[in-house]
PDB file of C-alpha atoms in Angstrom:
ATOM      1  CA  MET A   1     -40.524  -4.540  -0.550  1.00 72.00           C
ATOM      2  CA  ALA A   2     -39.911  -6.008   2.968  1.00 80.00           C
ATOM      3  CA  LYS A   3     -39.657  -9.561   1.172  1.00 77.00           C
ATOM      4  CA  GLN A   4     -36.924  -8.501  -1.004  1.00 76.00           C
ATOM      5  CA  GLN A   5     -35.039  -6.641   1.860  1.00 78.00           C
ATOM      6  CA  ALA A   6     -35.142  -9.939   3.957  1.00 75.00           C
ATOM      7  CA  ALA A   7     -33.926 -11.841   0.832  1.00 74.00           C
ATOM      8  CA  ASP A   8     -31.088  -9.399   0.390  1.00 74.00           C
ATOM      9  CA  GLU A   9     -30.168  -9.632   3.883  1.00 81.00           C
ATOM     10  CA  ALA A  10     -30.058 -13.375   3.833  1.00 80.00           C
ATOM     11  CA  ALA A  11     -27.990 -13.309   0.899  1.00 81.00           C
ATOM     12  CA  GLY A  12     -25.589 -10.989   2.582  1.00 87.00           C
ATOM     13  CA  MET A  13     -25.512 -12.985   5.572  1.00 92.00           C
ATOM     14  CA  ASP A  14     -24.751 -16.126   3.392  1.00 93.00           C
ATOM     15  CA  LEU A  15     -21.575 -14.183   2.232  1.00 93.00           C
ATOM     16  CA  VAL A  16     -20.606 -13.138   5.766  1.00 93.00           C
ATOM     17  CA  HIS A  17     -20.762 -16.689   6.920  1.00 95.00           C
ATOM     18  CA  LEU A  18     -18.729 -17.845   3.806  1.00 95.00           C
ATOM     19  CA  LEU A  19     -16.138 -15.176   4.415  1.00 94.00           C
ATOM     20  CA  ARG A  20     -15.963 -16.032   8.141  1.00 95.00           C
ATOM     21  CA  GLU A  21     -15.381 -19.778   6.938  1.00 96.00           C
ATOM     22  CA  VAL A  22     -12.474 -18.851   4.685  1.00 95.00           C
ATOM     23  CA  THR A  23     -11.057 -16.535   7.402  1.00 94.00           C
ATOM     24  CA  VAL A  24     -11.067 -19.458   9.937  1.00 96.00           C
ATOM     25  CA  ARG A  25      -9.475 -21.721   7.234  1.00 95.00           C
ATOM     26  CA  LEU A  26      -6.766 -19.312   6.449  1.00 93.00           C
ATOM     27  CA  ASP A  27      -5.987 -18.903  10.026  1.00 92.00           C
ATOM     28  CA  LEU A  28      -5.905 -22.387  10.617  1.00 93.00           C
ATOM     29  CA  ALA A  29      -3.427 -22.717   7.584  1.00 92.00           C
ATOM     30  CA  GLY A  30      -1.191 -20.008   9.188  1.00 92.00           C
ATOM     31  CA  ALA A  31      -1.263 -21.720  12.368  1.00 92.00           C
ATOM     32  CA  ARG A  32      -0.009 -25.112  10.935  1.00 92.00           C
ATOM     33  CA  PHE A  33       2.655 -23.268   9.027  1.00 91.00           C
ATOM     34  CA  ALA A  34       3.776 -21.434  12.311  1.00 91.00           C
ATOM     35  CA  GLY A  35       3.666 -24.609  14.229  1.00 92.00           C
ATOM     36  CA  ARG A  36       5.716 -26.776  11.717  1.00 91.00           C
ATOM     37  CA  ASN A  37       8.416 -23.912  11.597  1.00 90.00           C
ATOM     38  CA  GLY A  38       8.693 -23.181  15.297  1.00 90.00           C
ATOM     39  CA  LEU A  39       7.000 -19.784  14.859  1.00 92.00           C
ATOM     40  CA  HIS A  40       4.404 -17.847  17.122  1.00 91.00           C
ATOM     41  CA  PRO A  41       1.403 -16.748  15.242  1.00 90.00           C
ATOM     42  CA  THR A  42       2.682 -13.140  16.011  1.00 93.00           C
ATOM     43  CA  ASP A  43       5.955 -14.281  14.012  1.00 93.00           C
ATOM     44  CA  LEU A  44       3.988 -14.976  10.971  1.00 92.00           C
ATOM     45  CA  ARG A  45       2.081 -11.841  11.188  1.00 92.00           C
ATOM     46  CA  ALA A  46       5.379  -9.949  11.494  1.00 95.00           C
ATOM     47  CA  LEU A  47       6.981 -11.701   8.447  1.00 93.00           C
ATOM     48  CA  ILE A  48       3.811 -10.918   6.349  1.00 91.00           C
ATOM     49  CA  SER A  49       3.921  -7.323   7.376  1.00 92.00           C
ATOM     50  CA  LEU A  50       7.488  -7.064   6.395  1.00 93.00           C
ATOM     51  CA  LEU A  51       6.934  -8.733   2.922  1.00 91.00           C
ATOM     52  CA  ASP A  52       3.983  -6.569   2.464  1.00 90.00           C
ATOM     53  CA  ALA A  53       6.058  -3.311   3.261  1.00 91.00           C
ATOM     54  CA  ALA A  54       8.955  -4.578   0.778  1.00 88.00           C
ATOM     55  CA  ARG A  55       6.550  -5.287  -1.894  1.00 88.00           C
ATOM     56  CA  ALA A  56       5.174  -1.791  -1.621  1.00 92.00           C
ATOM     57  CA  GLY A  57       8.751  -0.363  -1.614  1.00 91.00           C
ATOM     58  CA  GLU A  58       8.718   0.709   1.955  1.00 92.00           C
ATOM     59  CA  GLN A  59      11.304   0.449   4.514  1.00 91.00           C
ATOM     60  CA  SER A  60      10.706  -1.346   7.783  1.00 94.00           C
ATOM     61  CA  THR A  61      11.850  -0.271  11.156  1.00 94.00           C
ATOM     62  CA  PRO A  62      11.301  -1.997  14.567  1.00 96.00           C
ATOM     63  CA  GLY A  63       9.037   0.935  15.555  1.00 95.00           C
ATOM     64  CA  ARG A  64       6.928   0.662  12.591  1.00 94.00           C
ATOM     65  CA  LEU A  65       6.577  -3.226  12.824  1.00 96.00           C
ATOM     66  CA  GLY A  66       5.586  -2.860  16.658  1.00 96.00           C
ATOM     67  CA  ASP A  67       2.921  -0.191  15.745  1.00 95.00           C
ATOM     68  CA  GLN A  68       1.572  -2.534  13.194  1.00 93.00           C
ATOM     69  CA  LEU A  69       1.392  -5.456  15.345  1.00 95.00           C
ATOM     70  CA  GLY A  70       0.329  -3.595  18.441  1.00 94.00           C
ATOM     71  CA  LEU A  71       3.296  -4.576  20.229  1.00 96.00           C
ATOM     72  CA  ASN A  72       5.455  -2.482  22.992  1.00 96.00           C
ATOM     73  CA  SER A  73       9.043  -1.773  22.342  1.00 95.00           C
ATOM     74  CA  ALA A  74      10.123  -5.026  24.583  1.00 97.00           C
ATOM     75  CA  GLY A  75       7.936  -7.293  22.775  1.00 96.00           C
ATOM     76  CA  THR A  76       8.851  -5.951  19.445  1.00 97.00           C
ATOM     77  CA  THR A  77      12.633  -6.570  20.291  1.00 96.00           C
ATOM     78  CA  ALA A  78      11.721  -9.981  21.606  1.00 96.00           C
ATOM     79  CA  LEU A  79       9.942 -10.808  18.332  1.00 96.00           C
ATOM     80  CA  ILE A  80      12.878  -9.479  16.188  1.00 97.00           C
ATOM     81  CA  ASP A  81      15.364 -11.341  18.155  1.00 96.00           C
ATOM     82  CA  ARG A  82      13.494 -14.550  17.760  1.00 95.00           C
ATOM     83  CA  LEU A  83      13.006 -14.276  13.997  1.00 96.00           C
ATOM     84  CA  GLU A  84      16.702 -13.293  13.561  1.00 96.00           C
ATOM     85  CA  ARG A  85      17.809 -16.315  15.683  1.00 94.00           C
ATOM     86  CA  LEU A  86      15.699 -18.336  13.373  1.00 93.00           C
ATOM     87  CA  GLY A  87      17.459 -16.860  10.308  1.00 94.00           C
ATOM     88  CA  LEU A  88      14.330 -15.402   8.948  1.00 95.00           C
ATOM     89  CA  LEU A  89      15.132 -11.830   9.172  1.00 95.00           C
ATOM     90  CA  ARG A  90      18.200  -9.584   9.802  1.00 95.00           C
ATOM     91  CA  ARG A  91      18.824  -6.021  11.228  1.00 95.00           C
ATOM     92  CA  VAL A  92      20.711  -3.793   8.782  1.00 94.00           C
ATOM     93  CA  ARG A  93      21.836  -0.346   9.246  1.00 92.00           C
ATOM     94  CA  ASP A  94      20.209   2.461   7.119  1.00 86.00           C
ATOM     95  CA  THR A  95      22.899   3.592   4.751  1.00 87.00           C
ATOM     96  CA  ARG A  96      21.406   7.165   4.820  1.00 87.00           C
ATOM     97  CA  ASP A  97      21.272   7.380   8.897  1.00 85.00           C
ATOM     98  CA  ARG A  98      23.568   4.921  10.488  1.00 84.00           C
ATOM     99  CA  ARG A  99      21.491   5.353  13.833  1.00 85.00           C
ATOM    100  CA  ARG A 100      18.487   3.816  12.246  1.00 91.00           C
ATOM    101  CA  VAL A 101      17.951   0.038  11.840  1.00 94.00           C
ATOM    102  CA  LEU A 102      16.108  -1.383   9.125  1.00 95.00           C
ATOM    103  CA  LEU A 103      14.434  -5.020   9.064  1.00 96.00           C
ATOM    104  CA  GLU A 104      14.839  -7.127   6.059  1.00 94.00           C
ATOM    105  CA  VAL A 105      13.362 -10.595   5.372  1.00 93.00           C
ATOM    106  CA  ASP A 106      15.886 -13.207   4.702  1.00 93.00           C
ATOM    107  CA  ASP A 107      15.567 -15.473   1.472  1.00 92.00           C
ATOM    108  CA  ARG A 108      15.147 -18.383   3.831  1.00 91.00           C
ATOM    109  CA  ALA A 109      11.902 -16.906   5.058  1.00 90.00           C
ATOM    110  CA  LEU A 110      10.803 -16.483   1.413  1.00 90.00           C
ATOM    111  CA  ALA A 111      11.571 -19.915   0.427  1.00 91.00           C
ATOM    112  CA  LEU A 112       9.852 -21.234   3.341  1.00 89.00           C
ATOM    113  CA  GLY A 113       6.576 -19.347   2.887  1.00 88.00           C
ATOM    114  CA  GLN A 114       6.691 -20.146  -0.739  1.00 91.00           C
ATOM    115  CA  SER A 115       6.896 -23.853  -0.087  1.00 90.00           C
ATOM    116  CA  PHE A 116       3.853 -23.837   2.085  1.00 89.00           C
ATOM    117  CA  PHE A 117       1.786 -21.151   0.766  1.00 91.00           C
ATOM    118  CA  GLY A 118       2.700 -21.445  -2.766  1.00 92.00           C
ATOM    119  CA  PRO A 119       0.285 -23.970  -3.941  1.00 94.00           C
ATOM    120  CA  LEU A 120      -2.647 -22.069  -2.132  1.00 93.00           C
ATOM    121  CA  ILE A 121      -1.509 -18.883  -4.015  1.00 94.00           C
ATOM    122  CA  GLU A 122      -1.406 -20.663  -7.641  1.00 96.00           C
ATOM    123  CA  ARG A 123      -4.910 -22.108  -6.615  1.00 96.00           C
ATOM    124  CA  THR A 124      -6.110 -18.756  -5.833  1.00 96.00           C
ATOM    125  CA  LEU A 125      -4.661 -17.350  -8.886  1.00 97.00           C
ATOM    126  CA  ALA A 126      -6.208 -20.110 -11.061  1.00 97.00           C
ATOM    127  CA  LEU A 127      -9.589 -19.308  -9.449  1.00 97.00           C
ATOM    128  CA  LEU A 128      -9.280 -15.652 -10.073  1.00 97.00           C
ATOM    129  CA  ALA A 129      -8.391 -16.291 -13.769  1.00 97.00           C
ATOM    130  CA  THR A 130     -12.110 -17.874 -13.996  1.00 98.00           C
ATOM    131  CA  PHE A 131     -13.678 -14.449 -13.414  1.00 97.00           C
ATOM    132  CA  GLU A 132     -13.990 -11.742 -15.770  1.00 97.00           C
ATOM    133  CA  ALA A 133     -12.220  -8.445 -15.208  1.00 97.00           C
ATOM    134  CA  ASP A 134     -15.437  -6.607 -13.929  1.00 97.00           C
ATOM    135  CA  GLU A 135     -15.847  -9.275 -11.670  1.00 97.00           C
ATOM    136  CA  GLN A 136     -12.408  -9.323 -10.509  1.00 97.00           C
ATOM    137  CA  ALA A 137     -12.916  -5.502  -9.999  1.00 97.00           C
ATOM    138  CA  ALA A 138     -15.842  -6.183  -7.848  1.00 97.00           C
ATOM    139  CA  ILE A 139     -13.912  -8.568  -5.720  1.00 96.00           C
ATOM    140  CA  ARG A 140     -11.188  -6.097  -5.217  1.00 96.00           C
ATOM    141  CA  ARG A 141     -13.503  -3.472  -4.112  1.00 96.00           C
ATOM    142  CA  PHE A 142     -15.267  -5.617  -1.792  1.00 95.00           C
ATOM    143  CA  LEU A 143     -12.094  -7.091  -0.175  1.00 94.00           C
ATOM    144  CA  SER A 144     -10.517  -3.538  -0.043  1.00 94.00           C
ATOM    145  CA  GLY A 145     -13.796  -2.051   1.464  1.00 94.00           C
ATOM    146  CA  LEU A 146     -13.848  -4.801   3.983  1.00 92.00           C
ATOM    147  CA  GLY A 147     -10.190  -4.221   4.937  1.00 89.00           C
ATOM    148  CA  GLU A 148     -11.274  -0.664   5.532  1.00 91.00           C
ATOM    149  CA  ALA A 149     -14.150  -1.654   7.698  1.00 91.00           C
ATOM    150  CA  VAL A 150     -12.113  -3.962   9.956  1.00 88.00           C
ATOM    151  CA  THR A 151      -9.560  -1.323  10.705  1.00 84.00           C
ATOM    152  CA  GLU A 152     -12.144   1.371  11.666  1.00 74.00           C
ATOM    153  CA  GLU A 153     -12.201   2.127  15.408  1.00 60.00           C
ATOM    154  CA  GLY A 154     -14.394  -0.277  17.326  1.00 55.00           C
ATOM    155  CA  ALA A 155     -14.406  -3.076  14.700  1.00 52.00           C
TER     156      ALA A 155
END
């Protein structure tokens, strides 16, 4: 029983190390993208956050973006100003509440991201297509659970 537990733990650690390697490679790819396009790493995280919100049908505000990125009000304003100057996002007034400012990612940012990350996304989708539906469900369950584990306090 102890041998099996040790083998299971070793196999689990192999997966942890593979995940770490993929995470580092993705982080380096993001840094290359940011560097090539005159962005800070936080700029890239902001654009991803805004795109995720749009994909989920959620509106983005400066306050919400700042909360997601752990930035104070001044840092959030500087970030938005920088992305706006680069033509990657725009501030728009909420049509229901003109006092409220919403953030929208510009089509230029979408095209820029697609030109860099598109091939990686295509390779990822091709790889996923090699897995059966139940295997994809296990991968989804693992990644979702890991995402929750990372957001837990103290992680």
